[in-house]
Coordinates of C-alpha atoms and ligand atoms in Angstrom, one line a residue:
X1 CA -37.9 6.8 -4.0
X2 CA -39.9 9.4 -2.5
X3 CA -41.1 7.9 0.6
X4 CA -38.7 5.9 2.1
X5 CA -40.5 3.8 5.0
X6 CA -42.4 1.3 2.2
X7 CA -40.4 -0.3 0.0
X8 CA -42.5 -0.2 -3.7
X9 CA -40.8 -3.8 -4.3
X10 CA -42.7 -5.5 -1.3
X11 CA -45.8 -3.7 -2.8
X12 CA -45.7 -5.2 -5.8
X13 CA -45.0 -8.4 -4.5
X14 CA -47.6 -8.0 -2.1
X15 CA -50.1 -7.2 -4.9
X16 CA -49.0 -10.1 -6.8
X17 CA -48.9 -12.8 -4.0
X18 CA -52.6 -11.8 -3.5
X19 CA -53.7 -12.1 -6.8
X20 CA -51.3 -15.4 -7.4
X21 CA -53.5 -17.1 -4.6
X22 CA -57.0 -16.2 -6.4
X23 CA -55.6 -17.6 -9.5
X24 CA -54.0 -20.8 -7.6
X25 CA -51.0 -20.3 -9.8
X26 CA -48.4 -23.1 -9.3
X27 CA -45.3 -22.9 -7.3
X28 CA -42.8 -22.5 -10.2
X29 CA -44.9 -19.9 -11.9
X30 CA -45.2 -18.0 -8.6
X31 CA -41.7 -18.0 -8.2
X32 CA -40.8 -17.2 -11.8
X33 CA -43.2 -14.1 -11.6
X34 CA -42.8 -12.3 -8.6
X35 CA -38.8 -11.7 -9.2
X36 CA -37.1 -9.9 -12.0
X37 CA -35.3 -12.3 -14.7
X38 CA -32.7 -10.1 -15.3
X39 CA -31.0 -6.9 -13.4
X40 CA -28.0 -5.0 -14.4
X41 CA -26.3 -2.6 -11.9
X42 CA -23.6 -0.3 -13.7
X43 CA -21.2 2.4 -12.8
X44 CA -20.9 5.4 -15.2
X45 CA -17.7 7.5 -15.1
X46 CA -18.5 10.8 -16.3
X47 CA -15.9 13.7 -16.7
X48 CA -17.9 16.7 -14.9
X49 CA -17.9 20.5 -16.8
X50 CA -15.5 21.3 -13.9
X51 CA -12.7 19.0 -15.1
X52 CA -13.3 16.3 -12.1
X53 CA -15.2 13.0 -12.8
X54 CA -18.1 11.6 -10.6
X55 CA -19.4 8.0 -10.8
X56 CA -23.0 7.5 -11.1
X57 CA -24.7 4.5 -10.2
X58 CA -27.5 2.7 -12.7
X59 CA -29.6 0.3 -13.4
X60 CA -31.5 -2.5 -15.8
X61 CA -33.9 -4.5 -14.5
X62 CA -35.4 -6.8 -17.1
X63 CA -38.8 -8.6 -14.9
X64 CA -40.2 -10.8 -17.5
X65 CA -39.8 -11.3 -21.4
X66 CA -42.6 -14.2 -22.1
X67 CA -45.1 -12.1 -24.3
X68 CA -41.9 -9.8 -25.9
X69 CA -39.3 -7.7 -25.6
X70 CA -39.2 -5.9 -22.4
X71 CA -40.1 -2.3 -22.4
X72 CA -40.0 0.3 -19.7
X73 CA -38.5 3.8 -19.2
X74 CA -35.8 4.7 -17.4
X75 CA -35.5 7.5 -14.6
X76 CA -33.4 10.2 -13.6
X77 CA -34.0 10.9 -10.0
X78 CA -31.3 11.5 -6.6
X79 CA -32.9 8.8 -4.4
X80 CA -33.3 5.9 -7.1
X81 CA -33.0 3.1 -5.6
X82 CA -32.9 -0.9 -7.3
X83 CA -35.9 -2.0 -5.4
X84 CA -38.1 0.9 -7.0
X85 CA -36.9 -0.3 -10.7
X86 CA -37.6 -3.7 -9.8
X87 CA -41.1 -2.8 -8.8
X88 CA -41.5 -0.5 -11.5
X89 CA -40.5 -3.6 -14.0
X90 CA -43.0 -5.7 -12.7
X91 CA -45.7 -3.6 -13.3
X92 CA -44.5 -2.7 -16.6
X93 CA -44.9 -6.7 -16.9
X94 CA -48.2 -6.4 -16.3
X95 CA -49.2 -3.2 -17.6
X96 CA -48.4 -4.4 -21.2
X97 CA -50.2 -7.4 -20.8
X98 CA -53.3 -5.9 -19.1
X99 CA -53.5 -3.8 -22.6
X100 CA -52.4 -6.7 -24.5
X101 CA -49.7 -5.3 -26.3
X102 CA -46.6 -8.0 -27.6
X103 CA -43.9 -6.7 -25.2
X104 CA -42.3 -7.5 -21.6
X105 CA -41.6 -5.5 -18.5
X106 CA -38.1 -3.5 -17.6
X107 CA -37.6 -0.5 -16.1
X108 CA -33.9 1.6 -15.4
X109 CA -33.0 4.5 -13.6
X110 CA -29.7 6.4 -12.6
X111 CA -28.7 8.0 -9.2
X112 CA -28.4 11.4 -10.2
X113 CA -30.3 14.8 -9.8
X114 CA -30.8 16.4 -13.5
X115 CA -31.5 19.9 -11.7
X116 CA -27.9 19.7 -10.9
X117 CA -26.1 19.0 -14.1
X118 CA -25.7 20.4 -17.5
X119 CA -27.3 19.3 -20.8
X120 CA -23.6 18.4 -21.5
X121 CA -22.6 16.2 -18.0
X122 CA -26.6 14.7 -18.7
X123 CA -25.5 13.5 -22.3
X124 CA -22.6 11.7 -20.7
X125 CA -24.5 9.8 -18.2
X126 CA -27.0 8.7 -21.3
X127 CA -24.0 7.8 -23.7
X128 CA -22.5 6.1 -20.4
X129 CA -25.4 3.7 -19.6
X130 CA -26.2 2.8 -22.8
X131 CA -22.5 1.4 -23.2
X132 CA -22.6 -0.5 -19.9
X133 CA -25.9 -2.0 -21.4
X134 CA -25.8 -2.4 -25.6
X135 CA -24.7 -5.8 -25.1
X136 CA -27.9 -6.9 -23.1
X137 CA -30.5 -4.2 -25.1
X138 CA -31.9 -3.6 -28.5
X139 CA -35.1 -3.5 -30.7
X140 CA -35.6 -7.4 -29.7
X141 CA -34.5 -7.4 -26.3
X142 CA -35.2 -4.6 -24.2
X143 CA -36.3 -1.2 -25.1
X144 CA -36.1 1.9 -23.1
X145 CA -38.5 5.0 -23.1
X146 CA -38.7 8.3 -20.7
X147 CA -39.7 8.6 -17.6
X148 CA -39.0 10.4 -14.3
X149 CA -36.9 13.8 -15.2
X150 CA -35.8 12.2 -18.5
X151 CA -37.5 12.9 -21.7
X152 CA -37.4 12.7 -25.9
X153 CA -33.8 15.1 -26.1
X154 CA -32.2 12.2 -23.3
X155 CA -33.5 9.4 -25.9
X156 CA -32.0 10.2 -28.6
X157 CA -28.8 10.5 -27.2
X158 CA -29.2 7.0 -26.1
X159 CA -30.0 5.9 -29.1
X160 CA -27.3 7.7 -31.2
X161 CA -24.8 6.0 -29.0
X162 CA -26.6 2.6 -29.4
X163 CA -26.4 3.1 -33.1
X164 CA -22.4 4.2 -32.9
X165 CA -22.2 1.1 -31.2
X166 CA -23.6 -1.0 -33.8
X167 CA -22.7 0.9 -37.0
X168 CA -26.3 1.5 -38.4
X169 CA -29.5 2.5 -37.6
X170 CA -31.7 1.0 -34.8
X171 CA -35.3 3.2 -34.4
X172 CA -36.7 0.3 -32.6
X173 CA -34.1 0.7 -30.0
X174 CA -35.6 2.8 -28.2
X175 CA -38.7 5.0 -27.7
X176 CA -40.1 8.5 -27.0
X177 CA -37.8 10.1 -29.3
X178 CA -38.4 13.4 -30.9
X179 CA -41.2 13.9 -33.5
X180 CA -38.7 13.9 -36.9
X181 CA -36.2 11.4 -35.6
X182 CA -38.3 8.2 -35.4
X183 CA -40.7 9.3 -32.7
X184 CA -44.7 9.2 -32.7
X185 CA -46.9 12.2 -32.5
X186 CA -49.1 12.0 -29.4
X187 CA -46.5 9.9 -27.4
X188 CA -45.8 13.1 -25.2
X189 CA -49.8 13.1 -24.6
X190 CA -50.6 9.6 -24.5
X191 CA -49.9 8.6 -20.9
X192 CA -52.0 11.6 -19.4
X193 CA -54.7 11.3 -22.3
X194 CA -55.1 7.8 -21.0
X195 CA -55.7 7.8 -17.6
X196 CA -58.2 10.1 -18.7
X197 CA -59.6 7.8 -21.4
X198 CA -60.0 5.5 -18.0
X199 CA -61.3 7.8 -16.1
X200 CA -64.1 8.8 -18.8
X201 CA -65.4 5.2 -19.0
X202 CA -65.4 4.9 -15.0
X203 CA -67.5 8.0 -14.8
X204 CA -70.0 6.5 -17.6
X205 CA -70.3 3.4 -15.7
X206 CA -70.9 5.3 -12.6
X207 CA -73.6 7.1 -14.3
X208 CA -71.5 10.7 -13.6
X209 CA -71.7 13.4 -15.8
X210 CA -67.7 14.8 -16.2
X211 CA -68.5 18.0 -16.9
X212 CA -70.1 18.2 -13.3
X213 CA -67.3 16.9 -12.0
X214 CA -63.6 18.8 -10.1
X215 CA -60.6 17.2 -9.7
X216 CA -57.1 17.5 -7.6
X217 CA -53.9 16.4 -9.5
X218 CA -50.8 15.4 -7.6
X219 CA -47.8 16.2 -10.0
X220 CA -47.8 18.9 -13.1
X221 CA -45.0 16.8 -15.1
X222 CA -45.8 15.1 -18.2
X223 CA -48.7 12.6 -16.8
X224 CA -50.4 15.2 -15.0
X225 CA -50.3 17.7 -17.3
X226 CA -51.7 16.0 -20.2
X227 CA -54.2 14.3 -18.1
X228 CA -55.3 17.6 -16.8
X229 CA -55.7 19.3 -20.1
X230 CA -57.9 16.3 -21.4
X231 CA -59.8 16.2 -18.2
X232 CA -60.8 20.0 -18.5
X233 CA -61.3 19.2 -22.6
X234 CA -63.8 16.8 -21.6
X235 CA -65.7 19.6 -19.5
X236 CA -64.0 18.6 -15.9
X237 CA -62.6 21.5 -13.5
X238 CA -59.1 20.9 -11.9
X239 CA -59.3 22.3 -8.4
X240 CA -56.0 22.0 -7.3
X241 CA -51.9 20.7 -8.2
X242 CA -49.7 20.3 -6.2
X243 CA -45.6 19.9 -7.2
X244 CA -42.1 19.8 -6.0
X245 CA -40.2 23.1 -5.3
X246 CA -36.7 21.9 -6.1
X247 CA -35.7 25.6 -4.6
X248 CA -37.4 25.2 -1.2
X249 CA -37.2 21.2 -1.3
X250 CA -40.4 20.8 -0.4
X251 CA -44.0 20.4 -2.4
X252 CA -46.5 23.2 -2.6
X253 CA -50.3 22.6 -3.7
X254 CA -51.6 25.6 -5.9
X255 CA -55.6 25.9 -5.9
X256 CA -58.0 28.2 -7.5
X257 CA -62.0 26.8 -6.5
X258 CA -63.5 28.0 -9.9
X259 CA -60.9 26.2 -11.4
X260 CA -57.0 26.4 -13.0
X261 CA -56.4 27.5 -16.3
X262 CA -54.2 24.8 -17.1
X263 CA -52.7 26.6 -20.4
X264 CA -51.4 29.4 -18.2
X265 CA -50.1 27.2 -15.0
X266 CA -48.1 25.5 -17.8
X267 CA -46.9 28.7 -19.1
X268 CA -45.3 29.1 -15.5
X269 CA -43.9 25.5 -15.3
X270 CA -40.2 24.6 -15.6
X271 CA -39.2 21.5 -17.5
X272 CA -39.1 19.4 -14.5
X273 CA -42.7 20.2 -13.6
X274 CA -42.2 22.8 -10.5
X275 CA -44.7 25.7 -10.9
X276 CA -43.4 29.7 -10.3
X277 CA -45.2 30.2 -7.0
X278 CA -44.9 34.1 -7.5
X279 CA -46.4 33.6 -10.7
X280 CA -49.5 31.6 -9.6
X281 CA -50.0 34.2 -7.2
X282 CA -50.6 36.5 -9.9
X283 CA -52.9 34.1 -11.4
X284 CA -55.4 33.8 -8.6
X285 CA -53.9 30.4 -6.7
X286 CA -54.0 30.0 -3.4
X287 CA -50.9 28.4 -2.3
X288 CA -51.0 25.5 0.4
X289 CA -48.6 22.5 1.8
X290 CA -47.9 20.2 -0.6
X291 CA -49.9 16.9 1.0
X292 CA -53.1 19.4 0.8
X293 CA -54.1 18.3 -3.0
X294 CA -55.5 14.8 -1.2
X295 CA -57.6 16.5 1.2
X296 CA -60.0 18.8 -1.5
X297 CA -63.6 18.4 -1.6
X298 CA -63.3 16.9 -5.2
X299 CA -64.8 14.3 -6.9
X300 CA -61.6 12.8 -8.6
X301 CA -58.3 12.3 -7.3
X302 CA -55.6 12.0 -9.5
X303 CA -52.3 10.9 -8.0
X304 CA -49.3 11.7 -10.8
X305 CA -46.0 12.3 -9.6
X306 CA -44.3 9.4 -7.7
X307 CA -44.9 6.4 -5.5
X308 CA -45.8 5.8 -2.1
X309 CA -47.7 9.3 -1.5
X310 CA -51.1 8.0 -0.4
X311 CA -50.2 6.2 2.9
X312 CA -52.0 5.3 5.9
X313 CA -51.5 8.8 7.5
X314 CA -53.3 11.0 4.9
X315 CA -55.5 8.3 3.4
X316 CA -58.1 9.8 5.9
X317 CA -57.7 12.9 4.5
X318 CA -59.3 11.8 1.6
X319 CA -62.9 13.8 0.9
X320 CA -66.4 11.6 1.3
X321 CA -66.9 13.4 -1.8
X322 CA -64.3 11.7 -3.6
X323 CA -65.7 9.2 -6.1
X324 CA -62.7 7.8 -7.9
X325 CA -59.2 8.0 -7.5
X326 CA -57.4 7.2 -10.9
X327 CA -53.5 6.5 -10.2
X328 CA -51.6 8.4 -13.1
X329 CA -48.5 7.5 -11.4
X330 CA -46.8 4.2 -10.8
X331 CA -47.3 2.5 -7.4
X332 CA -48.6 6.0 -5.8
X333 CA -50.9 4.1 -2.8
X334 CA -49.6 2.0 -0.5
X335 CA -50.8 -1.5 0.5
X336 CA -52.4 -0.1 4.1
X337 CA -53.9 2.7 2.4
X338 CA -55.3 0.4 -0.6
X339 CA -57.1 -1.3 1.9
X340 CA -58.7 1.8 3.5
X341 CA -59.8 3.1 -0.1
X342 CA -61.2 -0.2 -0.9
X343 CA -63.2 -0.3 2.2
X344 CA -64.3 3.3 1.4
X345 CA -65.5 2.0 -2.1
X346 CA -63.8 4.3 -4.0
X347 CA -63.8 3.3 -7.5
X348 CA -60.1 3.1 -8.1
X349 CA -58.7 2.8 -11.7
X350 CA -55.5 1.2 -10.9
X351 CA -51.8 2.5 -12.0
X352 CA -50.4 -0.7 -14.7
X353 CA -53.7 0.5 -16.3
X354 CA -54.5 3.9 -15.8
X355 CA -51.1 4.8 -16.8
X356 CA -50.7 2.3 -19.7
X357 CA -51.2 4.8 -22.5
X358 CA -47.6 5.5 -22.9
X359 CA -46.6 2.3 -23.4
X360 CA -49.4 2.1 -26.1
X361 CA -48.0 4.8 -27.9
X362 CA -44.9 3.4 -27.6
X363 CA -45.4 0.3 -29.0
X364 CA -47.3 2.4 -31.4
X365 CA -44.1 3.9 -32.3
X366 CA -42.4 0.7 -32.8
X367 CA -45.4 -0.2 -35.5
X368 CA -44.5 3.1 -37.3
X369 CA -40.4 2.8 -37.1
X370 CA -40.5 -1.0 -38.1
X371 CA -42.8 0.1 -41.5
X372 CA -40.9 3.6 -41.7
X373 CA -44.3 5.2 -42.3
X374 CA -45.6 7.9 -39.4
X375 CA -49.3 8.5 -38.4
X376 CA -51.2 11.5 -38.3
X377 CA -51.5 12.6 -34.5
X378 CA -55.4 12.1 -34.7
X379 CA -55.0 8.4 -36.1
X380 CA -52.6 7.8 -33.0
X381 CA -54.9 9.1 -30.5
X382 CA -57.7 7.5 -31.9
X383 CA -56.2 3.9 -31.5
X384 CA -54.5 5.1 -28.1
X385 CA -58.5 5.5 -27.0
X386 CA -59.2 2.2 -28.5
X387 CA -56.9 0.1 -26.6
X388 CA -57.3 2.2 -23.2
X389 CA -61.1 1.8 -23.3
X390 CA -60.9 -1.8 -24.3
X391 CA -58.7 -2.7 -21.6
X392 CA -60.9 -0.6 -19.0
X393 CA -64.0 -2.3 -19.9
X394 CA -62.5 -5.7 -20.1
X395 CA -61.2 -5.1 -16.3
X396 CA -64.3 -3.2 -14.7
X397 CA -66.8 -6.3 -16.6
X398 CA -64.3 -8.5 -14.7
X399 CA -64.7 -6.6 -11.5
X400 CA -68.3 -6.7 -11.6
X401 CA -68.8 -10.2 -12.3
X402 CA -66.4 -11.8 -9.8
X403 CA -67.3 -9.0 -7.3
X404 CA -63.4 -8.3 -7.5
X405 CA -61.3 -4.8 -6.3
X406 CA -60.3 -3.5 -10.1
X407 CA -56.8 -3.4 -8.6
X408 CA -57.3 -7.6 -8.6
X409 CA -59.4 -7.7 -11.6
X410 CA -56.8 -5.9 -13.6
X411 CA -53.8 -7.9 -12.1
X412 CA -56.0 -11.3 -12.8
X413 CA -56.1 -10.3 -16.5
X414 CA -52.4 -9.4 -16.8
X415 CA -50.9 -12.5 -14.6
X416 CA -52.9 -14.8 -16.3
X417 CA -51.6 -13.7 -19.2
X418 CA -48.3 -13.8 -18.7
X419 CA -48.9 -17.2 -16.7
X420 CA -50.6 -18.6 -20.0
X421 CA -46.9 -17.4 -22.0
X422 CA -44.5 -18.8 -19.6
X423 CA -46.6 -21.9 -19.7
X424 CA -47.0 -21.7 -23.5
X425 CA -43.3 -21.5 -23.9
X426 CA -42.4 -24.7 -22.0
X427 CA -40.8 -22.6 -19.1
X428 CA -42.8 -23.9 -16.4
Ligands
LIG501 P1 -42.3 14.0 -14.7 O1 -41.0 14.0 -14.1 O2 -42.5 14.7 -15.8 O3 -43.2 14.7 -13.4 C1 -43.4 14.8 -12.0 C2 -44.1 15.5 -11.3 O4 -44.3 15.4 -10.1 C3 -43.6 17.1 -11.4 O5 -44.3 17.8 -11.7 C4 -43.0 17.3 -9.8 O6 -42.9 18.4 -9.4 C5 -43.8 16.4 -9.3 N1 -43.4 16.0 -7.8 C6 -42.3 15.1 -7.5 N2 -42.1 14.9 -6.1 C7 -43.1 15.4 -6.0 C8 -43.7 15.3 -4.4 N3 -43.1 14.9 -3.4 N4 -45.3 15.9 -4.1 C9 -45.8 16.4 -5.3 N5 -45.1 16.8 -6.9 C10 -44.3 15.9 -6.8 O7 -42.9 12.5 -14.6 P2 -43.8 11.8 -15.3 O8 -43.4 11.4 -16.4 O9 -45.0 13.0 -15.4 O10 -44.4 10.7 -14.0 C11 -45.0 10.8 -13.2 C12 -45.5 9.4 -12.6 O11 -46.0 8.6 -13.6 C13 -44.4 8.6 -12.2 O12 -44.7 7.7 -11.4 C14 -44.1 7.9 -13.6 O13 -43.4 6.4 -13.4 C15 -45.3 7.5 -13.9 N6 -45.3 7.1 -15.5 C16 -44.9 7.7 -16.4 C17 -45.1 7.8 -17.9 C18 -44.6 8.4 -19.0 O14 -45.1 8.3 -20.0 N7 -44.3 9.5 -18.5 C19 -45.9 6.5 -18.4 C20 -46.3 5.6 -17.0 C21 -45.9 6.1 -15.7

């Protein structure tokens, strides 16, 4: 989506192949797991506010459902591609498996830019996407959720369309719904908080006091913002964030060496996670180039914007001070850059482990909807912490025991679980 010289699907397949080799998987299992089982390409005609009709292209990819109904977000982005969605659907399979929830992996997207669409037009895209795909989705088949540039409002439009088609109430069709409309408390914060729960555990293992650390974060949307808040709550200091500016069509880094006030930054950020430059200057921020977030002298880097952001051309700008890289985004590191991070011995918390808090809380949302009994926020976040902490510990223990890179260790656990499921079902 963001850096077209790298194909995320090829990255996902390379990562898979590497671990399939370590695990000695048989040919049939490899062939089954290294590509999606099903994918749908749809056209969505929308009557625009000016009376014209525009055709939007959408996708849904179901990578693997051996462990349960497929689960994964839907993105709205002008540069969305089927290969990005394929990669993301694979990563969803591994994500659900590494935190051991009974779900498979899927992902969806629509090529569109919500910045240039009215609410009514966005609603029509949501409803049109569901109309095209409803027969191939559902609570026991495929359950979408929010992702880049979609939120609870979009989820409710999609649910409403699904329920209109099927003539009943099916709150389990979608997660990330508004609280009070079947949504779970804590879902908005879950992904960002989950990143920090794993970071907290990593720092403990490394013997680093979190209150003495600093971080630089790419992104200031759903994941990044809540990660920043939780990290500061635990005593860390965020000194830089970077985000996209849709007016200038470029990204900027906002830096404050003595620490950003995250709540104040949030107050000057729009719904798409773009910070107001003028107001940021008033808050005492330095405004730097978009890529500057990566070269800060900090202990922790958290890429939490998009895929393909740490590449061979900027990985060497990472400061020697950096000890942990926690991947909040999906696929933020390209394979060549990953190799350098591995060689430098930076402690990596891989994407599908670090950002699994969102899908874990989505799973909690399904559980709550099914029983029609909703938990208090503290209870949701406590359960989330337990899941994330135990998944992190399992991965880091395996990495230590077998001398594996953290990404490979997470893959070994996830792929083994899915491979076992397809075998037990008699598919291979
Ligand atoms: P979002 O749309 O809320 O925020 C994206 C942020 O990235 C915004 O601040 C935007 O300005 C920034 N951004 C976009 N392009 C940029 C660029 N070139 N340079 C710097 N900043 C840029 O999205 P989100 O939901 O926070 O998702 C972020 C990442 O986390 C994505 O990779 C997504 O797939 C992944 N993720 C999200 C969730 C979730 O629950 N939302 C769960 C798991 C993984």
